[in-house]
Coordinates of C-alpha atoms in Angstrom, one line a residue:
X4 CA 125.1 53.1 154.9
X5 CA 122.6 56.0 153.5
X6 CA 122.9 55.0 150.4
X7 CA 122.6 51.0 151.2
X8 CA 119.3 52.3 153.3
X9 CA 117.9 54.5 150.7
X10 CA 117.9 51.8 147.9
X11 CA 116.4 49.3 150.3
X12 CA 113.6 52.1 150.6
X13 CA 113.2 53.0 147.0
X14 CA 113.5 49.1 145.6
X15 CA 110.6 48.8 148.4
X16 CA 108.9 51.1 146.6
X17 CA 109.4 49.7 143.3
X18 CA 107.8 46.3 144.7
X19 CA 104.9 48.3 146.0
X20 CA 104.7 49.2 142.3
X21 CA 104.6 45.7 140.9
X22 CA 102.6 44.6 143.6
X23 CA 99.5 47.0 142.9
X24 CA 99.6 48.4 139.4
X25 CA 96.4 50.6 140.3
X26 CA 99.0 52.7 142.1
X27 CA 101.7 53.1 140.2
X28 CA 101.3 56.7 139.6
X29 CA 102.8 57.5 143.0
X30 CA 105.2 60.0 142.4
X31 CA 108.3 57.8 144.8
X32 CA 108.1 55.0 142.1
X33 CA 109.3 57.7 139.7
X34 CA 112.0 58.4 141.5
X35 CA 113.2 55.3 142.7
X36 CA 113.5 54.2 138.8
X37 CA 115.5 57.4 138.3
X38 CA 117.7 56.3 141.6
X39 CA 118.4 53.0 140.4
X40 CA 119.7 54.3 137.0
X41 CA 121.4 57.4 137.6
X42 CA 122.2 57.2 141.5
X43 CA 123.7 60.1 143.4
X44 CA 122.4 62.3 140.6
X45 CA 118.9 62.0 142.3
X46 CA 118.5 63.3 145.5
X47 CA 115.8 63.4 147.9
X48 CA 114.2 66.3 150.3
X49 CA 116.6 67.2 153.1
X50 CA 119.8 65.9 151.2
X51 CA 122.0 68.6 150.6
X52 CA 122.0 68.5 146.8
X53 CA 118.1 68.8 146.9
X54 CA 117.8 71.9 149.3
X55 CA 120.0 73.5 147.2
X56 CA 118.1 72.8 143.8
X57 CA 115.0 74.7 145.9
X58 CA 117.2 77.4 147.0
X59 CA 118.6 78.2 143.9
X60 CA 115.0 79.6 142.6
X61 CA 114.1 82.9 142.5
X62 CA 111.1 83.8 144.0
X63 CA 109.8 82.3 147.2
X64 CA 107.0 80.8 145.5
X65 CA 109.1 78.3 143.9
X66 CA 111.7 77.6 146.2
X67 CA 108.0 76.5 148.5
X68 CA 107.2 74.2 145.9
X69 CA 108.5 70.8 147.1
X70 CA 109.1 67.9 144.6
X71 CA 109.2 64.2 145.3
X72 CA 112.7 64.3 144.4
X73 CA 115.1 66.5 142.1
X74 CA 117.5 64.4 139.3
X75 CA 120.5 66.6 137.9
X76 CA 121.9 65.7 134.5
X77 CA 125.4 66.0 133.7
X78 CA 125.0 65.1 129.9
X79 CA 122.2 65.2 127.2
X80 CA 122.7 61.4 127.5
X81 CA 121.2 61.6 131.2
X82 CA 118.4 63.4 129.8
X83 CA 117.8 61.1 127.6
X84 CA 117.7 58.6 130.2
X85 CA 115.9 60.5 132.8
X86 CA 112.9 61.3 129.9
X87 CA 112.5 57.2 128.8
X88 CA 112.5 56.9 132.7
X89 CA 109.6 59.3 133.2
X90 CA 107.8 58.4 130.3
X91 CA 107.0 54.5 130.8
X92 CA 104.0 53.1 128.7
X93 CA 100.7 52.1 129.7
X94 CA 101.3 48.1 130.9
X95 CA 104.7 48.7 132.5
X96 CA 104.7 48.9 136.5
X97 CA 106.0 52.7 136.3
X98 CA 103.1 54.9 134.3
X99 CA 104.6 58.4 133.1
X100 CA 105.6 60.6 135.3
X101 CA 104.7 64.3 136.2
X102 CA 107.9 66.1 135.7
X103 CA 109.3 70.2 135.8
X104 CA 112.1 71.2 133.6
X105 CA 114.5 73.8 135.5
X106 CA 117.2 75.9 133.7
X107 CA 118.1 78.9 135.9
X108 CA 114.7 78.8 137.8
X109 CA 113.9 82.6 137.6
X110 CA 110.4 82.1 136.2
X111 CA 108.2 83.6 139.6
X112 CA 105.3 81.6 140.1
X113 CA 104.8 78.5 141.8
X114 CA 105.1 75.3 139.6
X115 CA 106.7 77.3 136.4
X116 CA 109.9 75.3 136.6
X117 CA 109.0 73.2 139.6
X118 CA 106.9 70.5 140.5
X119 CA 104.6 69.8 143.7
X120 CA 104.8 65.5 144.5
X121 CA 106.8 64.8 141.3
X122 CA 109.7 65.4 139.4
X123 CA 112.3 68.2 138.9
X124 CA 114.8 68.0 136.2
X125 CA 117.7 70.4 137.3
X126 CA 119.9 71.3 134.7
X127 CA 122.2 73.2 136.4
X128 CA 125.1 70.5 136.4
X129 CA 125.2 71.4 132.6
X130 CA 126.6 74.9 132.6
X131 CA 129.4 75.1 130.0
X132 CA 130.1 77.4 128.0
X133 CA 132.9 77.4 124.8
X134 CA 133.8 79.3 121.6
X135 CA 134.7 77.5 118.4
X136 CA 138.0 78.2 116.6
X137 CA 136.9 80.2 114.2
X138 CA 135.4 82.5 117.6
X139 CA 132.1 82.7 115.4
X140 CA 130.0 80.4 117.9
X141 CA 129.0 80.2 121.5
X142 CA 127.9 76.7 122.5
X143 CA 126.0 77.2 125.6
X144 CA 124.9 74.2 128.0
X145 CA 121.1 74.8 129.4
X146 CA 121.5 75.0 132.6
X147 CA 123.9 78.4 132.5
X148 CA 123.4 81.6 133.8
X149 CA 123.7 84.9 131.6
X150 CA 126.8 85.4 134.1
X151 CA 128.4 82.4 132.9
X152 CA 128.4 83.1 129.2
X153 CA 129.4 86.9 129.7
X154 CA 132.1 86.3 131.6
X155 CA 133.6 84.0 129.3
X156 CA 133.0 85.7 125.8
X157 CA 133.7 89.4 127.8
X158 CA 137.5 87.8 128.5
X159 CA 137.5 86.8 124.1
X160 CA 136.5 90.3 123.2
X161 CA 133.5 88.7 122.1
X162 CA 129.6 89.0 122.6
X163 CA 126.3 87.2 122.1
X164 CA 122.9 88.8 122.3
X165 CA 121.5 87.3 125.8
X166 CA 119.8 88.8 128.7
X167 CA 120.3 91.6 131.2
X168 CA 120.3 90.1 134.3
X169 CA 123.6 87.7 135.1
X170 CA 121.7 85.2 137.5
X171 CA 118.8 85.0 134.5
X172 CA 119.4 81.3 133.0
X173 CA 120.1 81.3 129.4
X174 CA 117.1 78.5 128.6
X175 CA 114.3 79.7 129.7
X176 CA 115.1 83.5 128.9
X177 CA 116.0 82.1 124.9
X178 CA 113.1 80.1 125.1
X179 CA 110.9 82.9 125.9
X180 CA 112.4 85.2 123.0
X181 CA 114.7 87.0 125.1
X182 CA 115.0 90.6 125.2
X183 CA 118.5 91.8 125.0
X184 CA 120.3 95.6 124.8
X185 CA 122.0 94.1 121.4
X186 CA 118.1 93.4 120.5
X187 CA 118.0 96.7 118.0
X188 CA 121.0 95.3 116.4
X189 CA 120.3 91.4 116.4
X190 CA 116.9 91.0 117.5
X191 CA 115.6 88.8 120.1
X192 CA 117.7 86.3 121.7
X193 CA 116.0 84.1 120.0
X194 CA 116.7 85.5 116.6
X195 CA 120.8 84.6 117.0
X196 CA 120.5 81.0 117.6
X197 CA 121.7 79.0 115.2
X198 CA 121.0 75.4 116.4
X199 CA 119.7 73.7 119.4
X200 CA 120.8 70.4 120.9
X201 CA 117.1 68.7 121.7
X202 CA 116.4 65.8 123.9
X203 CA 112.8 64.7 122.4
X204 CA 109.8 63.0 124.4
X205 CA 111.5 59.7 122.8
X206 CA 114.7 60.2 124.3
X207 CA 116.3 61.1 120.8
X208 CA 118.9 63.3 121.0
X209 CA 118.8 65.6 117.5
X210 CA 119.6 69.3 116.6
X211 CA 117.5 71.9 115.1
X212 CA 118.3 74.2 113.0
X213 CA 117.7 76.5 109.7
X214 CA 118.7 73.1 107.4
X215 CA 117.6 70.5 110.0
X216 CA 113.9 70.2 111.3
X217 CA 113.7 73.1 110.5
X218 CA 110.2 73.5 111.6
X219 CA 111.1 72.8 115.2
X220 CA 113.7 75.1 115.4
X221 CA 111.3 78.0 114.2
X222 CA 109.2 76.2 117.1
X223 CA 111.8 76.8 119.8
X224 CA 112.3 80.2 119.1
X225 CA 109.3 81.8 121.4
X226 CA 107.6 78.3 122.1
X227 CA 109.1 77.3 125.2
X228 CA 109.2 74.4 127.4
X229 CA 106.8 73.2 124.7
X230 CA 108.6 70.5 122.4
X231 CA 111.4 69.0 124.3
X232 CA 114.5 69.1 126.3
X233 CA 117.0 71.8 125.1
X234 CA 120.2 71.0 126.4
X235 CA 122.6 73.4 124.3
X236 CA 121.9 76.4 122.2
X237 CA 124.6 77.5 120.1
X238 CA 124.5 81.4 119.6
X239 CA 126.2 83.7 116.9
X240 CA 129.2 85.3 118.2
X241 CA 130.0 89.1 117.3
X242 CA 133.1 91.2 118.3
X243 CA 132.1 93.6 121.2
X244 CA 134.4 95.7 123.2
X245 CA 133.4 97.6 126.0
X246 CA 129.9 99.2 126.7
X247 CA 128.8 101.9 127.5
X248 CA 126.2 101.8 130.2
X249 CA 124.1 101.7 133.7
X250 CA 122.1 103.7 135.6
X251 CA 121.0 107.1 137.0
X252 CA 118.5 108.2 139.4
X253 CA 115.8 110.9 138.9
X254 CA 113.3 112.6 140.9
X255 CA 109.7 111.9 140.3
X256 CA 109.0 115.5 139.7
X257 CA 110.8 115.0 136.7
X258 CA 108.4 111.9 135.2
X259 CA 106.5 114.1 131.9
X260 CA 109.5 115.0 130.8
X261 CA 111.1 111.7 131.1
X262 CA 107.6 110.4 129.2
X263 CA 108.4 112.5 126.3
X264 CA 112.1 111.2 125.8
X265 CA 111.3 107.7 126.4
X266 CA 108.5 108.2 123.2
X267 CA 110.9 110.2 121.2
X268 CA 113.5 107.6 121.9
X269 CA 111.8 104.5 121.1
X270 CA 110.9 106.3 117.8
X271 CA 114.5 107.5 117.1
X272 CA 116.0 103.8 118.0
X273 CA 115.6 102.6 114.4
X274 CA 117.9 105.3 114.0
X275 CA 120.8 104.6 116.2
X276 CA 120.5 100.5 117.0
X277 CA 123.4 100.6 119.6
X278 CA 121.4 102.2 122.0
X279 CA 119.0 100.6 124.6
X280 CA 117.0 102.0 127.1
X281 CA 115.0 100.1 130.3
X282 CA 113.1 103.2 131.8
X283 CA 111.8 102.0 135.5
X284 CA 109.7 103.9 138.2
X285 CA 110.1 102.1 141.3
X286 CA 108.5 102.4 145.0
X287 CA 110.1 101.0 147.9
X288 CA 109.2 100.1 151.4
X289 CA 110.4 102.8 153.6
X290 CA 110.0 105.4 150.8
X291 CA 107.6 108.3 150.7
X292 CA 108.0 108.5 146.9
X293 CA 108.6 107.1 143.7
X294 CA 112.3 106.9 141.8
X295 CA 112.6 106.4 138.2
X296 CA 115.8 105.0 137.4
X297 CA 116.7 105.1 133.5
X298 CA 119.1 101.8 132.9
X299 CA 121.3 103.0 129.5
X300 CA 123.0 100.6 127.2
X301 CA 125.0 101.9 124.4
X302 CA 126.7 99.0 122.9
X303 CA 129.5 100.6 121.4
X304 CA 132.8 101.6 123.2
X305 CA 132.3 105.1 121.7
X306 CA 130.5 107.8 124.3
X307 CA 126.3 107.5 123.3
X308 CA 125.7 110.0 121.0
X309 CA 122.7 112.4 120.8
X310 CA 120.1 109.8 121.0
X311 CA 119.9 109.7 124.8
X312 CA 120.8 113.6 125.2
X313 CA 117.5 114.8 125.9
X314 CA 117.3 111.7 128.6
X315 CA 120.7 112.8 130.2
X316 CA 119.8 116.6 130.7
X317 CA 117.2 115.8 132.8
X318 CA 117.6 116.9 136.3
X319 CA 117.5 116.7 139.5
X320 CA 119.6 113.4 139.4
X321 CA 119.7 111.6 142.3
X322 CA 122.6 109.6 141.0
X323 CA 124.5 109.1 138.0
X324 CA 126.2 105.4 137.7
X325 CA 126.7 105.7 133.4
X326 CA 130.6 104.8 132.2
X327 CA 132.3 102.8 129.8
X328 CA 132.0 99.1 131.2
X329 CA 131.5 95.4 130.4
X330 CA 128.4 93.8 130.0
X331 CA 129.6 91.3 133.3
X332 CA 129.7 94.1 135.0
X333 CA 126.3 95.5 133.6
X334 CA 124.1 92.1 133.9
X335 CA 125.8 91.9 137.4
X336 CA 124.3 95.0 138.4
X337 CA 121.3 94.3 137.4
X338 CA 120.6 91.1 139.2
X339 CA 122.0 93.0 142.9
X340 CA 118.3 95.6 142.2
X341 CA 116.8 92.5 142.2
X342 CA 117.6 90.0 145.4
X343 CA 115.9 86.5 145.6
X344 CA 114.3 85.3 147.8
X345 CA 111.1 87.9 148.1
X346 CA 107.2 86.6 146.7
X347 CA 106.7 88.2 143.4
X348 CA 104.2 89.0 140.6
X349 CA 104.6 89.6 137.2
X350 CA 101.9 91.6 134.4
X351 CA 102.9 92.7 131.0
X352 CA 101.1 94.0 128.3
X353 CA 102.3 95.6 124.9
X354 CA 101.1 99.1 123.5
X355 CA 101.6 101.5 120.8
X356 CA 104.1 104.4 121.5
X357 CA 101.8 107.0 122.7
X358 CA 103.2 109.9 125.3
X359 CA 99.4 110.2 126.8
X360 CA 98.6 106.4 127.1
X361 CA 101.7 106.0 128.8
X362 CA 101.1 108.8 131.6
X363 CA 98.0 107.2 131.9
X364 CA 99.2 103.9 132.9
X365 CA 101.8 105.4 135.6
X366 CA 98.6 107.0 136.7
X367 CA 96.7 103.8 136.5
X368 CA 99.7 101.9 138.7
X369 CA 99.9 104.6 141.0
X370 CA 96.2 104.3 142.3
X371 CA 96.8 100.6 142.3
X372 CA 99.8 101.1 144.6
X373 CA 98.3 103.2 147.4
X374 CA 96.7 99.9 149.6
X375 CA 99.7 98.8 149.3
X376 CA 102.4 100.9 151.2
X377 CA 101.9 98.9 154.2
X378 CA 103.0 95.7 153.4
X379 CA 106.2 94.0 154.7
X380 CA 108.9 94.0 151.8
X381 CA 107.2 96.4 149.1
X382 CA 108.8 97.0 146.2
X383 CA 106.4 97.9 143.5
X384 CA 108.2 98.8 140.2
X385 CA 107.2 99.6 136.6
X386 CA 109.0 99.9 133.9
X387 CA 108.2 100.9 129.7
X388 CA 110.8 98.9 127.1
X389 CA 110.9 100.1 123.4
X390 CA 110.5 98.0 121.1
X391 CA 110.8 100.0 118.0
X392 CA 110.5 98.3 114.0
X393 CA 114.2 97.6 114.1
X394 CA 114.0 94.3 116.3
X395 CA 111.3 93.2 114.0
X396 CA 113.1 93.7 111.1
X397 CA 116.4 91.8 112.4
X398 CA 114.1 89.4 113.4
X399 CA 112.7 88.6 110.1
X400 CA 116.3 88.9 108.5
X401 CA 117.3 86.0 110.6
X402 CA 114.5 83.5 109.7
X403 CA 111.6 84.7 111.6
X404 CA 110.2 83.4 114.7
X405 CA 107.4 82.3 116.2
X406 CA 106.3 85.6 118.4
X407 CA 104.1 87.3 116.0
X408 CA 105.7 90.9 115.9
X409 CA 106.0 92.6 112.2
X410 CA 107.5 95.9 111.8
X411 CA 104.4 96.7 110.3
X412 CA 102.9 97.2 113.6
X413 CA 104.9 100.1 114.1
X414 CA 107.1 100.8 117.0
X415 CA 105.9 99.3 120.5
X416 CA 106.3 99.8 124.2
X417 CA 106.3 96.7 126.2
X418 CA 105.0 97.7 130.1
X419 CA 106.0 94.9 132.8
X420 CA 104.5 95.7 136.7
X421 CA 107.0 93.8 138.9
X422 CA 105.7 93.6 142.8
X423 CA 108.0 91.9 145.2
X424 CA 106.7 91.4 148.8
X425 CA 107.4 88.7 152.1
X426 CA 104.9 87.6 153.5
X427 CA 102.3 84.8 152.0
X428 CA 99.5 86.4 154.0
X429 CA 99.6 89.6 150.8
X430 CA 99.3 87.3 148.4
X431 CA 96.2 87.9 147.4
X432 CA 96.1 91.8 147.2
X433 CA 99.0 91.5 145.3
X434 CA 97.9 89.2 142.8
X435 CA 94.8 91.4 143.4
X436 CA 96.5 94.4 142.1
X437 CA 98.2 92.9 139.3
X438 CA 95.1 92.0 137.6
X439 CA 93.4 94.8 137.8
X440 CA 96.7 96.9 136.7
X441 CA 96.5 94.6 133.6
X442 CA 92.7 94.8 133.3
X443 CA 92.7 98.6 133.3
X444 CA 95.5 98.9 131.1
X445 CA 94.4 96.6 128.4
X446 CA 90.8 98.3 128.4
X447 CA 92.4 102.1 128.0
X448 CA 94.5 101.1 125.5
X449 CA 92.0 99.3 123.8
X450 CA 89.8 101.9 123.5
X451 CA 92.2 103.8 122.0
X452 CA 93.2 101.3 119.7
X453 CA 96.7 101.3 120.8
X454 CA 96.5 97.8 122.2
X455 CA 99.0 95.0 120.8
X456 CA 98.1 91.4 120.9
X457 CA 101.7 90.6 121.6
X458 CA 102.7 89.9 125.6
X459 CA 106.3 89.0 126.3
X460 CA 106.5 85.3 127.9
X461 CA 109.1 86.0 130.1
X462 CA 107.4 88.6 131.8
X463 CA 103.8 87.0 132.5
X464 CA 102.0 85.8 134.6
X465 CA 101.0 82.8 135.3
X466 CA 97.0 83.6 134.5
X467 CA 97.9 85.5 130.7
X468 CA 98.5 83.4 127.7
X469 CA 101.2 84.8 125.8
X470 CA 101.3 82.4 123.2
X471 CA 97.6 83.5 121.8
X472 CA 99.3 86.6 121.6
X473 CA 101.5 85.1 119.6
X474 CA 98.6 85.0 116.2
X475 CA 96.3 82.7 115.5
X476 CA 99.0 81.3 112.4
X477 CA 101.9 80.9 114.6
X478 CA 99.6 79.3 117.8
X479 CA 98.4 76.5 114.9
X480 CA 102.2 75.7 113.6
X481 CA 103.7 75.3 117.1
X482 CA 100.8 73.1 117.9
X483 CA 101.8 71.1 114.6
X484 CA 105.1 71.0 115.6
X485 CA 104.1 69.1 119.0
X486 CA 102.2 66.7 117.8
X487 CA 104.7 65.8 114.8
X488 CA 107.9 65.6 117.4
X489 CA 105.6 64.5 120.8
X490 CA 103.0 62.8 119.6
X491 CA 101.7 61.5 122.8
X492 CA 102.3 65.1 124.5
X493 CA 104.6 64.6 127.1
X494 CA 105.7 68.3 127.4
X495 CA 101.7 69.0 127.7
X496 CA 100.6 66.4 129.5
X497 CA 103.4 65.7 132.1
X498 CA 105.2 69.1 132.5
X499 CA 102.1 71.0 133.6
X500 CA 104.4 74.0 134.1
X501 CA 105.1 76.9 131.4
X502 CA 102.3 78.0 129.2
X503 CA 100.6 75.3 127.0
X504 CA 99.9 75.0 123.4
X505 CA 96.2 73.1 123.8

């Protein structure tokens, strides 16, 4: 009987549509097109499937965000269907449509992978993950978690170079680049793709790759939401065995001499490629002073060598959570430090490696943090990522891609300011405080001309434009690359969410 009364309602709808064309760019006569082709796989605010689509976001900004209705593929044959639906021509009852694209939905702000009074395109039906026979390739569907390809390659005595975090989705991290602790081994996440499965603003299903369209599949790696639909990426497969890895705890007291080994170590990494290193200075609500908590990666089943012993002497340790693991276990870990659920902010800019620029910039988010101590939910957290000549390199080994880094710039430090808080009444000081973390930041390392164009995509916000970062050359081809495979822009014009290419 639901069902009999919904498509009463939506075929009502549909008639409204014929009726008066003038308003056929009401968001219900999107979905009631969608309804009447792909049924149950649409659903509608306060259905179950829906309310868990908006829970299953990140940050509390998104899972506000409350689209028309939500359609979940369980093929790349329903995207195809789902795009034709939403991207009628001028003269037919239904104009196009606006539309979000959700993979794993960590993206924090509001309208990244969701859509207010329109569309949103859940993948998360499509999560499978296999290994060929030869064990040399991961086919991953889009809407997967970093969990669910770990925990299947982990069980093959296998690997792939993917993100940190297990509840992370696997397209929009890969999309973005994708920083990895295999990245000074392999590169980016990006860099160890070797095709992708594309639904196109026609509804063409086609793959991309180094010997087909080869010019979109340099396109996807770095640009995005940008070009299409991916619905599978197929990753190079290595043989990995257990890691050694997590986290320990030290006093702030201890923070110059942590400076100076986090330089010397992003300088030594070319030197020793297993080894990864996230180091974080966090401040929590409740606290009366900062932690820094060093996250270690050495991808080798062999105890780290030297390259982190200056790091490991360090004391007072507050705890001490490094052993020989998996990297389940590892991404697990690092997605309980950071609960959904909480409004959040993201800022990222890139620097040269420079012990006295980077002291400057804890000094710079300390100030910044002070008018903040009294807000419900507080956790302000910082945190420096090498990124030393060596990713670069492996980068350009595997085909280049479009993010603009050359070794030739010398090792980098990528700084990311992470503020989590409750309640929507902060918003504004927190957003507040980002900018002007960024603002100050960019100007001192400017000055110094130690500033780096590049920004990470995953890791800004929704007011920077990474993709200028990106060069000037590389903006220009991934804007030739839209127009040659989405000529009419469908994934600028009607997916307003992501960062934009015009």
């Amino acid at each position: 009987m639901d069902a009999y009364i919904k498509i009463l309602g939506l075929s009502f709808l549909s008639t409204v549509a014929a009726e008066f064309p003038q308003a056929v760019f009401v968001p219900k006569s999107c979905c009631s097109l969608l309804f009447a082709t792909l049924g149950d796989k649409v659903s509608f605010p306060n259905e179950a499937a829906y309310n868990a689509s908006s829970a299953s976001y990140w940050s509390q900004q998104e899972q506000e965000v409350a689209p028309s209705c939500v359609v979940k593929p369980k093929s790349p044959a329903d995207v195809s269907t789902i795009i034709q639906c939403l991207t009628g021509e001028e003269g037919e009852h239904l104009r196009p449509c606006q539309f979000a694209i959700k993979g794993g939905g960590h993206m924090m702000w509001a309208g990244a992978a969701n859509i207010a009074a329109g569309v949103t395109l859940d993948l998360a039906a499509m999560n499978s993950v296999s290994v060929n026979a030869a064990r040399t390739i991961a086919s991953v569907a889009a809407g997967a978690v970093w969990l669910d390809v770990y925990s299947h390659v982990d069980a093959l005595g296998l690997a792939v170079s993917g993100g940190r975090d297990s509840n992370v989705g696997v397209a929009g991290l890969t999309l973005g680049g994708g920083l990895s602790y295999f990245a000074p081994r392999f590169g980016f996440v990006c860099d160890n793709v070797v095709n992708y499965e594309v639904v196109l603003a026609s509804g063409e299903v086609v793959n991309a790759n180094a010997s087909s369209r080869s010019d979109l599949f340099f396109a996807l790696k770095g640009g995005s939401n940008n070009f299409g639909v991916v619905t599978r990426f197929d990753f190079k497969t290595f043989t990995q065995s257990k890691i050694w890895g997590g986290s320990i705890g030290y006093e702030i007291s201890t923070k110059d001499q942590q400076l100076l080994a986090f330089s010397h170590f992003t300088d030594a990494n070319n030197d020793d490629t297993y080894a990864a290193l996230i180091h974080g200075y966090a401040w929590l609500e409740g606290h009366d002073e900062w932690l820094i908590s060093n996250m270690y990666a050495y991808t080798n089943s062999e105890p780290y060598s030297g390259i982190f012993g200056t790091l490991m002497s360090i004391t007072p340790q507050i705890y001490n959570q490094v052993r020989l693991t998996t990297m389940t276990t590892l991404a697990i870990e690092m997605d309980e430090s950071n609960p959904p659920g909480d409004r959040q902010v993201y800022v990222t800019v890139t620097v040269a490696n420079n012990v006295a620029l980077l002291s400057k910039v804890f000094d710079i988010a300390n100030t910044l943090l002070e008018p903040l101590k009294n807000k419900a939910g507080l956790r302000y957290a910082m945190a420096y990522q090498a990124i030393p000549t060596c990713v670069m390199s492996r980068s350009l080994a595997s085909g280049g891609n479009a993010l603009g880094l050359e070794p030739e710039g010398g090792n980098l430090v990528l700084i990311f300011l992470d503020i989590s808080w409750k309640k929507s009444t902060d918003d504004k000081i927190m957003n507040k405080q980002a900018r002007s973390f960024l603002n100050q930041v960019e100007l001192l390392a400017a000055d110094s001309g130690m500033l780096h164009k590049w920004k990470y995509l995953n890791y800004a916000a929704q007011w920077q434009d990474p993709i200028a970062g990106y060069g000037h050359e590389n903006r220009e081809k991934l804007r030739a690359v839209s127009r040659k495979y989405d000529p009419v822009g469908v994934f600028q014009k009607q997916v307003p969410g992501g960062y934009k290419l015009f």
